[in-house]
Coordinates of C-alpha atoms in Angstrom, one line a residue:
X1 CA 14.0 5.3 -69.6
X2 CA 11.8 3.6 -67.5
X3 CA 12.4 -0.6 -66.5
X4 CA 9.2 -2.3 -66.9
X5 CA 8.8 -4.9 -64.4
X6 CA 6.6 -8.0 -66.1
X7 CA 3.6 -9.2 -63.7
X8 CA 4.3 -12.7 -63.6
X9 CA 0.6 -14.7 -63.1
X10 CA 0.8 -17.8 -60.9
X11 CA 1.3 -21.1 -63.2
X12 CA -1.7 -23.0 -63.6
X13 CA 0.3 -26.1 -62.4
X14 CA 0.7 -25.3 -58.9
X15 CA -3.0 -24.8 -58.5
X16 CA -3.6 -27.5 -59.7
X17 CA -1.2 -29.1 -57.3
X18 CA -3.0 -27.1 -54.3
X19 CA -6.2 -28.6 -55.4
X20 CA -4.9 -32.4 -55.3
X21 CA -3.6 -31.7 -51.7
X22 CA -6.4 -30.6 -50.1
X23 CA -8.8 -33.5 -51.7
X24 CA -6.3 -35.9 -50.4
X25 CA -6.1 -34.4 -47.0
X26 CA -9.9 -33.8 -47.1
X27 CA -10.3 -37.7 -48.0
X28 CA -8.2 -39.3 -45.3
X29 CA -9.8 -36.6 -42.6
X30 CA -13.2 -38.7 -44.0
X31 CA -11.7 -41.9 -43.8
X32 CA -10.7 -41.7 -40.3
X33 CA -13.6 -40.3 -39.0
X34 CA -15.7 -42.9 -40.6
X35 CA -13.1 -45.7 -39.2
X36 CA -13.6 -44.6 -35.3
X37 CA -17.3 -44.0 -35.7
X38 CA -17.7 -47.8 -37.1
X39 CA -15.1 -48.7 -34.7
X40 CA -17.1 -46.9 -31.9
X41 CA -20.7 -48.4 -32.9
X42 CA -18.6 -52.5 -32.7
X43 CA -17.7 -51.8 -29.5
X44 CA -21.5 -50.7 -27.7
X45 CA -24.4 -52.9 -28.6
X46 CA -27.7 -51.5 -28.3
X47 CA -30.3 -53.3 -27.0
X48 CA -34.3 -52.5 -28.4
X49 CA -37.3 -55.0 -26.6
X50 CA -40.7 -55.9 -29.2
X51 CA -41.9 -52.6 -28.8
X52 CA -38.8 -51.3 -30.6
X53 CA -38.1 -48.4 -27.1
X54 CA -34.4 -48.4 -26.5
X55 CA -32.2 -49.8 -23.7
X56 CA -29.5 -49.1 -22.0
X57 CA -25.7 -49.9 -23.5
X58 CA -24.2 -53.0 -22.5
X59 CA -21.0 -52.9 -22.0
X60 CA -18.0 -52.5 -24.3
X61 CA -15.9 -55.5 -24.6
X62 CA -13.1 -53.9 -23.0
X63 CA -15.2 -53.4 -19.8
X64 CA -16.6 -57.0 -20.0
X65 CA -13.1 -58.7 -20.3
X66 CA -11.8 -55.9 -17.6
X67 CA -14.7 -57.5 -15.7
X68 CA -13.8 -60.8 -16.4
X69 CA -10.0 -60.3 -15.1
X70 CA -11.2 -59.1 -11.8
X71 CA -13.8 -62.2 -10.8
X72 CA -10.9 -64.4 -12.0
X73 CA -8.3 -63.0 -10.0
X74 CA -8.5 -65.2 -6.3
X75 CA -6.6 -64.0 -3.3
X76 CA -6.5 -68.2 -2.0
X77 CA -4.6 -68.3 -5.5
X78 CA -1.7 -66.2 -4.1
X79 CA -1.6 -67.3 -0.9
X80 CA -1.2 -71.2 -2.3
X81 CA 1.2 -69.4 -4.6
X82 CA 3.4 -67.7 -2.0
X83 CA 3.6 -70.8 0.3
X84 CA 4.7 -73.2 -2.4
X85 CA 7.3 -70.5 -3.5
X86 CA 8.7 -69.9 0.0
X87 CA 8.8 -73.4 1.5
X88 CA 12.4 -73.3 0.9
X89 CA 15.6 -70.9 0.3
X90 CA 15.7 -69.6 -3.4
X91 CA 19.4 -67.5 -3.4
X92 CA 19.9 -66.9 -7.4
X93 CA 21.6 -69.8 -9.1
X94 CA 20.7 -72.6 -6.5
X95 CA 18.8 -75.8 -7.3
X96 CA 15.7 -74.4 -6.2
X97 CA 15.6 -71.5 -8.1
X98 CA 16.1 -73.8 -11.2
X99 CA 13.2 -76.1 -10.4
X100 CA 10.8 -72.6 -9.8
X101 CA 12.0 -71.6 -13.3
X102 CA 11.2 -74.5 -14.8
X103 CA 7.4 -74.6 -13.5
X104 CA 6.7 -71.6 -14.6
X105 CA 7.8 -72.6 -17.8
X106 CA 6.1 -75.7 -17.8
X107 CA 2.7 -73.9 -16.5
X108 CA 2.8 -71.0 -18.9
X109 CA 2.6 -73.9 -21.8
X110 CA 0.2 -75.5 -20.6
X111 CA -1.3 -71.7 -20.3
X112 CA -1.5 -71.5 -24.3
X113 CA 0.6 -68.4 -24.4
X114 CA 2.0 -67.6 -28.3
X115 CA 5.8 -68.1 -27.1
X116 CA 7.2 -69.3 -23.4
X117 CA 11.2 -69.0 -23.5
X118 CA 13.5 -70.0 -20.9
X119 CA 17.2 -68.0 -21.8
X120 CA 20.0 -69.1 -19.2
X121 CA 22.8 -66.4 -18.1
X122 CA 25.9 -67.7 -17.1
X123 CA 26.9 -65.4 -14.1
X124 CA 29.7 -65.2 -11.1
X125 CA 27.8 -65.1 -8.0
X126 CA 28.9 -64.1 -4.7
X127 CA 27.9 -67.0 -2.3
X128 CA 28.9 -67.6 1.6
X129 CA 30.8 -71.0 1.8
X130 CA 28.5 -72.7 4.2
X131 CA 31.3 -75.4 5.5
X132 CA 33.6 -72.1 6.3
X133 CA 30.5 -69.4 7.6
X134 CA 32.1 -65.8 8.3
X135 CA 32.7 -64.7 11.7
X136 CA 33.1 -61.5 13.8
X137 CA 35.5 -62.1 17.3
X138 CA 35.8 -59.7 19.9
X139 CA 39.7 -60.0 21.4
X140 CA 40.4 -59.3 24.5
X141 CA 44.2 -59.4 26.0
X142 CA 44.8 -62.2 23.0
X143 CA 41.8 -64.3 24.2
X144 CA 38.7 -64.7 22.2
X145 CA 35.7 -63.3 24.4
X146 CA 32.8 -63.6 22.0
X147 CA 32.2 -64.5 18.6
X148 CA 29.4 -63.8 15.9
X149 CA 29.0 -66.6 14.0
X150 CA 27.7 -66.0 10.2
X151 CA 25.2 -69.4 10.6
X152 CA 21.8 -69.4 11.9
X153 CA 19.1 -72.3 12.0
X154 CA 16.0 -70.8 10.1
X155 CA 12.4 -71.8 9.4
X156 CA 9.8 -70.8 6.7
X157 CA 7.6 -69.8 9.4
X158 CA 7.2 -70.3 12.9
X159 CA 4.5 -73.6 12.3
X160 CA 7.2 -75.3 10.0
X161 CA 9.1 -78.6 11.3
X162 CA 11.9 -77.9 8.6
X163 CA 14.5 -76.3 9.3
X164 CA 17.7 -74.6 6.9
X165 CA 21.0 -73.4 7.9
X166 CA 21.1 -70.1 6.9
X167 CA 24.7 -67.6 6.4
X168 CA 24.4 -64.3 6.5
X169 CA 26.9 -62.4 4.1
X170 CA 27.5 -59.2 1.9
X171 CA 27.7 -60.1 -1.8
X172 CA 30.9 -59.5 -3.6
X173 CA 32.5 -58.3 0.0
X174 CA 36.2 -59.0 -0.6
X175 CA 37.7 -62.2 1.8
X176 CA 40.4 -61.7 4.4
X177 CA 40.6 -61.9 7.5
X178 CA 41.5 -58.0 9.3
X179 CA 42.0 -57.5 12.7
X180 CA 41.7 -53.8 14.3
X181 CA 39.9 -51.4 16.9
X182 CA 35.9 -50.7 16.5
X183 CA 34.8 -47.2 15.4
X184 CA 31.0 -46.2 14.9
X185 CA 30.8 -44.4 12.2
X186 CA 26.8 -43.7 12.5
X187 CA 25.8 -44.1 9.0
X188 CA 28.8 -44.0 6.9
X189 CA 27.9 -40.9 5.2
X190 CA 30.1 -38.0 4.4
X191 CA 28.7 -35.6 6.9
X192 CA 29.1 -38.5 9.6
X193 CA 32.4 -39.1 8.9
X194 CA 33.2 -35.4 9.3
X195 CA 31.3 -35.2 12.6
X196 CA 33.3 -37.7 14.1
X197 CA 36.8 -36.0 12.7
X198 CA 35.5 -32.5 13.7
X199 CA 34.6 -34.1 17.3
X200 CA 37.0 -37.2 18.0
X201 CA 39.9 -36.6 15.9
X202 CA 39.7 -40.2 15.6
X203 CA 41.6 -41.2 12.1
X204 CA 40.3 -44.5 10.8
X205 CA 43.5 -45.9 9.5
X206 CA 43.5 -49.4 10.6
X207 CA 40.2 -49.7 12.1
X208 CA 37.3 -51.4 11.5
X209 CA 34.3 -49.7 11.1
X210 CA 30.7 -50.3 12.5
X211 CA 27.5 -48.6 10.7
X212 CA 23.7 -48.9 11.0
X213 CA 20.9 -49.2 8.7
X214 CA 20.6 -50.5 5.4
X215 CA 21.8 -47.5 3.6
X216 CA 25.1 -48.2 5.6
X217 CA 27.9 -46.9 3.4
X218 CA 31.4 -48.0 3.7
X219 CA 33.3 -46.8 0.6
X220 CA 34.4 -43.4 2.4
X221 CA 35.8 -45.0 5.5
X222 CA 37.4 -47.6 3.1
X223 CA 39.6 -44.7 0.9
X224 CA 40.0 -42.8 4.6
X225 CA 41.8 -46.4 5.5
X226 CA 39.3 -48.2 7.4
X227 CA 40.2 -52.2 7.0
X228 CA 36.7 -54.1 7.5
X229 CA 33.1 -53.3 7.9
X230 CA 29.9 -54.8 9.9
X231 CA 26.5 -53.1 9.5
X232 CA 23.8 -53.6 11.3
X233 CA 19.7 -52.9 11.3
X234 CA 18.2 -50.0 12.5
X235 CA 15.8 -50.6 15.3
X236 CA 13.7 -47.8 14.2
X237 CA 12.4 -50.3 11.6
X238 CA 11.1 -52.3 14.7
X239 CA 8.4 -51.8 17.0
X240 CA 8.1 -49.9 20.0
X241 CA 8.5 -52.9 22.7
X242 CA 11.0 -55.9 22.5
X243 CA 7.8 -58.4 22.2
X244 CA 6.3 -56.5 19.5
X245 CA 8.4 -58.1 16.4
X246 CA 8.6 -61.1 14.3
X247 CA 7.0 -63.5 14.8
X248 CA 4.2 -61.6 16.9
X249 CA 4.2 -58.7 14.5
X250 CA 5.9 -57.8 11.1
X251 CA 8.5 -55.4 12.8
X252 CA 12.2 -56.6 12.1
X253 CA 13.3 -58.9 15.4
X254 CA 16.7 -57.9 17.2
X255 CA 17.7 -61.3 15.6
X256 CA 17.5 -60.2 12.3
X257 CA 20.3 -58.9 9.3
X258 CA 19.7 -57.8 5.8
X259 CA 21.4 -58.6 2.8
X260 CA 22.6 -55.9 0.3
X261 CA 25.7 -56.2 -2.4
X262 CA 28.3 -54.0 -1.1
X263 CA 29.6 -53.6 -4.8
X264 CA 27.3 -51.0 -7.8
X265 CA 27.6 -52.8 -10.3
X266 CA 24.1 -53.3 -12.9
X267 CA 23.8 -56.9 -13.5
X268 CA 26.7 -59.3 -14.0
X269 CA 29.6 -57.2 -12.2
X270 CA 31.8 -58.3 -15.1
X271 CA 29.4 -57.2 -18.1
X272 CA 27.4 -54.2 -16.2
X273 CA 24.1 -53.2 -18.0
X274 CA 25.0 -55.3 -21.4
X275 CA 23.4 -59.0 -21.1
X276 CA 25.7 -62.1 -19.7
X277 CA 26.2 -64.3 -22.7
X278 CA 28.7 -66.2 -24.3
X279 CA 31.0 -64.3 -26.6
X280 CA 30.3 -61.1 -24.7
X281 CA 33.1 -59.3 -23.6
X282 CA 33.9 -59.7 -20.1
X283 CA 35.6 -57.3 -18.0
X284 CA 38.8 -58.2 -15.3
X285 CA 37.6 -58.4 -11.8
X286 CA 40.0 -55.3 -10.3
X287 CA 37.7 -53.3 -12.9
X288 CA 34.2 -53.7 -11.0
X289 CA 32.5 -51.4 -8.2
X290 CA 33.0 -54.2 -5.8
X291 CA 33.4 -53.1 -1.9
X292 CA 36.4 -52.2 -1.2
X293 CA 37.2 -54.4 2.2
X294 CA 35.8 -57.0 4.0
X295 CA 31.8 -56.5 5.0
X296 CA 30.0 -58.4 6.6
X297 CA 26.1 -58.1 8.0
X298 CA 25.3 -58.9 11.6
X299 CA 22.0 -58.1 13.7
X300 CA 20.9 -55.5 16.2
X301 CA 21.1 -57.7 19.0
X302 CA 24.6 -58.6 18.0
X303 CA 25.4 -54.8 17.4
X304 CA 24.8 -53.3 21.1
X305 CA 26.7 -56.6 22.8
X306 CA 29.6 -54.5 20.2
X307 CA 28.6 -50.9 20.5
X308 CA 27.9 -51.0 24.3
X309 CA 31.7 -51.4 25.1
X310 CA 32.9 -48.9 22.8
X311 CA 35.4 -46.2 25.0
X312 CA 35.4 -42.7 24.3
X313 CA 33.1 -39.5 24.0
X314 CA 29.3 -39.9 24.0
X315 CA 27.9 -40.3 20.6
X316 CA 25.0 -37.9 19.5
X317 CA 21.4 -39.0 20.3
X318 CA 20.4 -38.8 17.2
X319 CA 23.2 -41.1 16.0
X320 CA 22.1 -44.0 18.2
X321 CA 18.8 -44.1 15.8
X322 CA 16.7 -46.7 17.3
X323 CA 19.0 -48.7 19.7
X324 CA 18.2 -46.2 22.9
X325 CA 21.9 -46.6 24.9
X326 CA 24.5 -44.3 24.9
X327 CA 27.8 -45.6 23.8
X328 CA 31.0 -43.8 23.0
X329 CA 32.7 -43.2 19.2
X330 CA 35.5 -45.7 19.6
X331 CA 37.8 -45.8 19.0
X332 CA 38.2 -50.0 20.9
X333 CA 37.0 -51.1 23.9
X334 CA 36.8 -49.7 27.5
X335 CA 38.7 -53.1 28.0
X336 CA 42.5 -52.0 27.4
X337 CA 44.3 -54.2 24.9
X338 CA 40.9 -55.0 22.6
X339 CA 40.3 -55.3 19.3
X340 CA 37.7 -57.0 16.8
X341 CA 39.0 -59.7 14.5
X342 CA 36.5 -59.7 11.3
X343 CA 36.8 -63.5 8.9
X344 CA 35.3 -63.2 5.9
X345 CA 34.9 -66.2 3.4
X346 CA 32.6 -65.7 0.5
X347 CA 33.1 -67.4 -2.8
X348 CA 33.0 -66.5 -6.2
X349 CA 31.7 -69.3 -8.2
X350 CA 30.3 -69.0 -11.8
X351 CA 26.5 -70.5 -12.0
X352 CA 23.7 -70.8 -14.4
X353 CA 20.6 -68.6 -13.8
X354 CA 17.2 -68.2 -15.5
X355 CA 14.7 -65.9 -16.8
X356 CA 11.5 -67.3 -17.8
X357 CA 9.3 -65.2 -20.3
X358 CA 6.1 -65.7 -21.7
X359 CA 4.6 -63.9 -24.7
X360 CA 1.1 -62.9 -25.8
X361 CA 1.2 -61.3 -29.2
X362 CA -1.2 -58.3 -29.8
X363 CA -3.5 -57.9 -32.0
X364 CA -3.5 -54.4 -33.2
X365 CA -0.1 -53.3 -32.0
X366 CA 1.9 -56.1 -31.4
X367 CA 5.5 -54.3 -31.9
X368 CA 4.9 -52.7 -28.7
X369 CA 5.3 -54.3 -25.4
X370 CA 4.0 -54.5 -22.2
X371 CA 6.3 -56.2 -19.4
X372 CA 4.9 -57.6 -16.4
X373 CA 6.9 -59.6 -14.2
X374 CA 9.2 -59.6 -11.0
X375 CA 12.4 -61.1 -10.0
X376 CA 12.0 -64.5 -9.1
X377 CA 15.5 -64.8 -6.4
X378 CA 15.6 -64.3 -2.8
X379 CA 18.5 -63.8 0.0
X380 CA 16.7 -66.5 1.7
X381 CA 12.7 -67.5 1.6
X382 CA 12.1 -63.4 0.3
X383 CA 8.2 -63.7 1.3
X384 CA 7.9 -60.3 1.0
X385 CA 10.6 -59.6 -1.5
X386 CA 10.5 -60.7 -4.4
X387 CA 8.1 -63.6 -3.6
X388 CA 5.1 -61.7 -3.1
X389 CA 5.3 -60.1 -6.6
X390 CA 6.1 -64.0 -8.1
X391 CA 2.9 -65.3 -6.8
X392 CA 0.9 -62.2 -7.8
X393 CA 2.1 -63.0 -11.7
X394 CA 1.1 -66.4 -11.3
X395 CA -2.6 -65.5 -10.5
X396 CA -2.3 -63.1 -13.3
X397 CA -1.0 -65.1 -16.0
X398 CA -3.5 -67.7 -14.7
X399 CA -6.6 -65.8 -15.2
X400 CA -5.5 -64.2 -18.8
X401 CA -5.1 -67.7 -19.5
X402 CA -9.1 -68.1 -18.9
X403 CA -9.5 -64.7 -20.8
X404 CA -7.8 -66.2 -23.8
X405 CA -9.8 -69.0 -23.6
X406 CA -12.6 -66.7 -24.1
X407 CA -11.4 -65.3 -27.0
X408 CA -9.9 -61.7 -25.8
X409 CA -6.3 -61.2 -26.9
X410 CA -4.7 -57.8 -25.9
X411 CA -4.2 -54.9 -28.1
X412 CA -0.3 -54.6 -27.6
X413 CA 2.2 -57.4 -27.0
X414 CA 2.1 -58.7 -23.1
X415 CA 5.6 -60.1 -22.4
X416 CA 5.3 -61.5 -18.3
X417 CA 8.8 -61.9 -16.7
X418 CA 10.3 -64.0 -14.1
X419 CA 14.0 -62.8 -13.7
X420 CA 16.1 -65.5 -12.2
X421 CA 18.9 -63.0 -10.5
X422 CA 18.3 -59.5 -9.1
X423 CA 19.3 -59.2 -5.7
X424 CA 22.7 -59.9 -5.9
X425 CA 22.8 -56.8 -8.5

């Protein structure tokens, strides 16, 4: 007996069902070629004279307003910008970094942005205490024989009559005061330290460690048992000659340190990466990635009075980067009975920063955002960091201004930023 297997004819119904789909797919393929075509024919005019014969395209509006942006932009602009910015010390969370904030804020109003907010963080910030500056002392046979004082007299610029006491420090370096023999530890980093084990056998238990450049790194020789820290510039960030640095040229002068946390930490080192406001958990201090002993910054001149009287063998050329004198490892002093006596005496103090941000909605995306902006805070007058990028936004801002005027408004959301705390990050 044979099975007869039925031959089952595709229902009518799903045809039909084929046949909606592909008019629906057929009419939005329609519809959104005709949408960019009209779209395409707004944005070029055509031109024709009496005769009716055809002209060239003027152009689009996004080439006029691009245009526009450019004549508006004036270098004088950022150079009045950067002046007024840097006439004074702007550390995060000082009195002059609140009255920047606040004309910014008052400018961007007056700007006719849709939305100009001014959110304050309430922060602990690392600080030098200027009636108490850090010092470094070299000891010889219990006597002091030279100190490096953490307080120098600084101007804006060479021209300017007004002068500011300025204290050089590592943020969120622990305070104490260690006393101990000198080692040069070349960079900090893990191969260094080996080299100078393999070589020296030179244990740094006890000691205090010396390091160049600002990649300087301390946290090894801190867990190998290394009590305090000074870093120092690399000359090779200068220029060739003695003469040929600040204020004759750019190149970084022998007089100089940098500033740098010696903690990681993203943001406020008690809420890392989440915002600093009120009812957000807060984290105990012994938790942070804050440096491990007491750091403090000093200059290159500073640096060879130190390195140059260091006992014991010959560092490597290559370790004494741009400085051009030998000098030995350490560890001490080719003085017998000498060690270095480091005072460190920064403050933790909880102060109010603040971000200023203004908003221009967009008109055909306005959900997403475009952020333009640079941190506002400097170590000291920051002309070149950040304050360079502050006065750049404000000759931006100022000529979108004159573009809204004009009736252009952007396609997404423009959201420009001035971030009241960064470098103490």
């Amino acid at each position: 007996m044979e099975l007869e297997v039925p031959i089952v004819s595709r229902p009518k119904r799903r045809r039909d069902i084929l046949v909606v789909f592909l008019v629906v797919i057929f009419a939005v393929g329609g519809f959104l070629i005709g949408y960019f075509l009209m779209k395409a024919e707004k944005d070029t005019v055509k031109c024709h004279d009496v005769k009716g014969t055809s002209k060239p395209n003027l152009p689009s509006n996004k080439e006029r307003y691009h245009k526009m942006f450019q004549n508006e932009i004036k270098a004088k602009n950022i150079e009045d910008n950067l002046k007024y910015i840097t006439s004074e010390p702007h550390i995060a969370g000082s009195k002059r970094q609140h009255e920047l904030a606040i004309s910014l804020n008052e400018k961007w109003r007056t700007y006719g942005f849709d939305a100009v907010e001014m959110p304050e963080y309430k922060v602990p910030l690392s600080l030098p205490q200027e009636d108490k500056p850090n010092k470094v002392e070299v000891i010889i046979n219990g006597t002091i024989e030279h100190t490096i004082l953490g307080k120098v007299e600084v101007k804006a610029e060479p021209s300017a009559t007004k002068k500011f006491n300025y204290f050089p420090y590592f943020a969120y370096s622990p305070n104490g005061t260690v006393e101990g023999e000198l080692v040069y530890i070349n960079t900090g980093s893990k191969e260094d330290i080996k080299l100078l084990m393999n070589r020296t056998g030179v244990s740094l238990e006890n000691k205090i460690v010396i390091a160049r450049g600002i990649w300087g790194w301390i946290h090894l020789a801190a867990s190998l048992g290394a009590i305090g820290a000074l870093i120092f510039p690399d000359p090779h960030s200068s220029g060739p000659n003695p003469n040929d640095t600040y204020p004759n040229t750019p190149w970084t002068s022998g007089d100089a340190v940098f500033e740098k946390p010696v903690g990681i930490n993203l943001g406020d080192p008690l809420t890392p990466e989440i915002p600093s406001i009120d009812g957000m958990y807060r984290g105990p201090r012994n938790m942070t990635n804050l440096a491990p002993i007491p750091s403090q910054p000093i200059s290159y001149n500073d640096a060879l009075v130190l390195l140059g009287q260091l006992k014991g063998d010959k560092v490597p050329k290559a370790w004494q980067g741009g400085l051009n004198v030998s000098f030995g490892f350490g560890p001490g002093f080719n003085k017998s009975n000498s060690t270095v006596r480091l005072h460190v005496n920064n403050m933790v103090v909880v102060k109010t920063v603040y971000n200023v941000i203004g908003t221009i909605h967009g008109r055909e995306e306005p959900d997403r955002y475009v952020l333009i902006g640079s941190h506002r805070d400097a170590w000291l007058f920051g002309a070149a960091d950040p304050s360079s990028g502050t006065a750049a936004l404000m000759e931006i801002t100022r000529a979108v201004s004159k573009m809204l005027q004009g009736g252009w408004r952007p396609r997404r959301t423009l959201k420009f930023c001035s971030w009241g705390r960064r470098n103490l990050d």
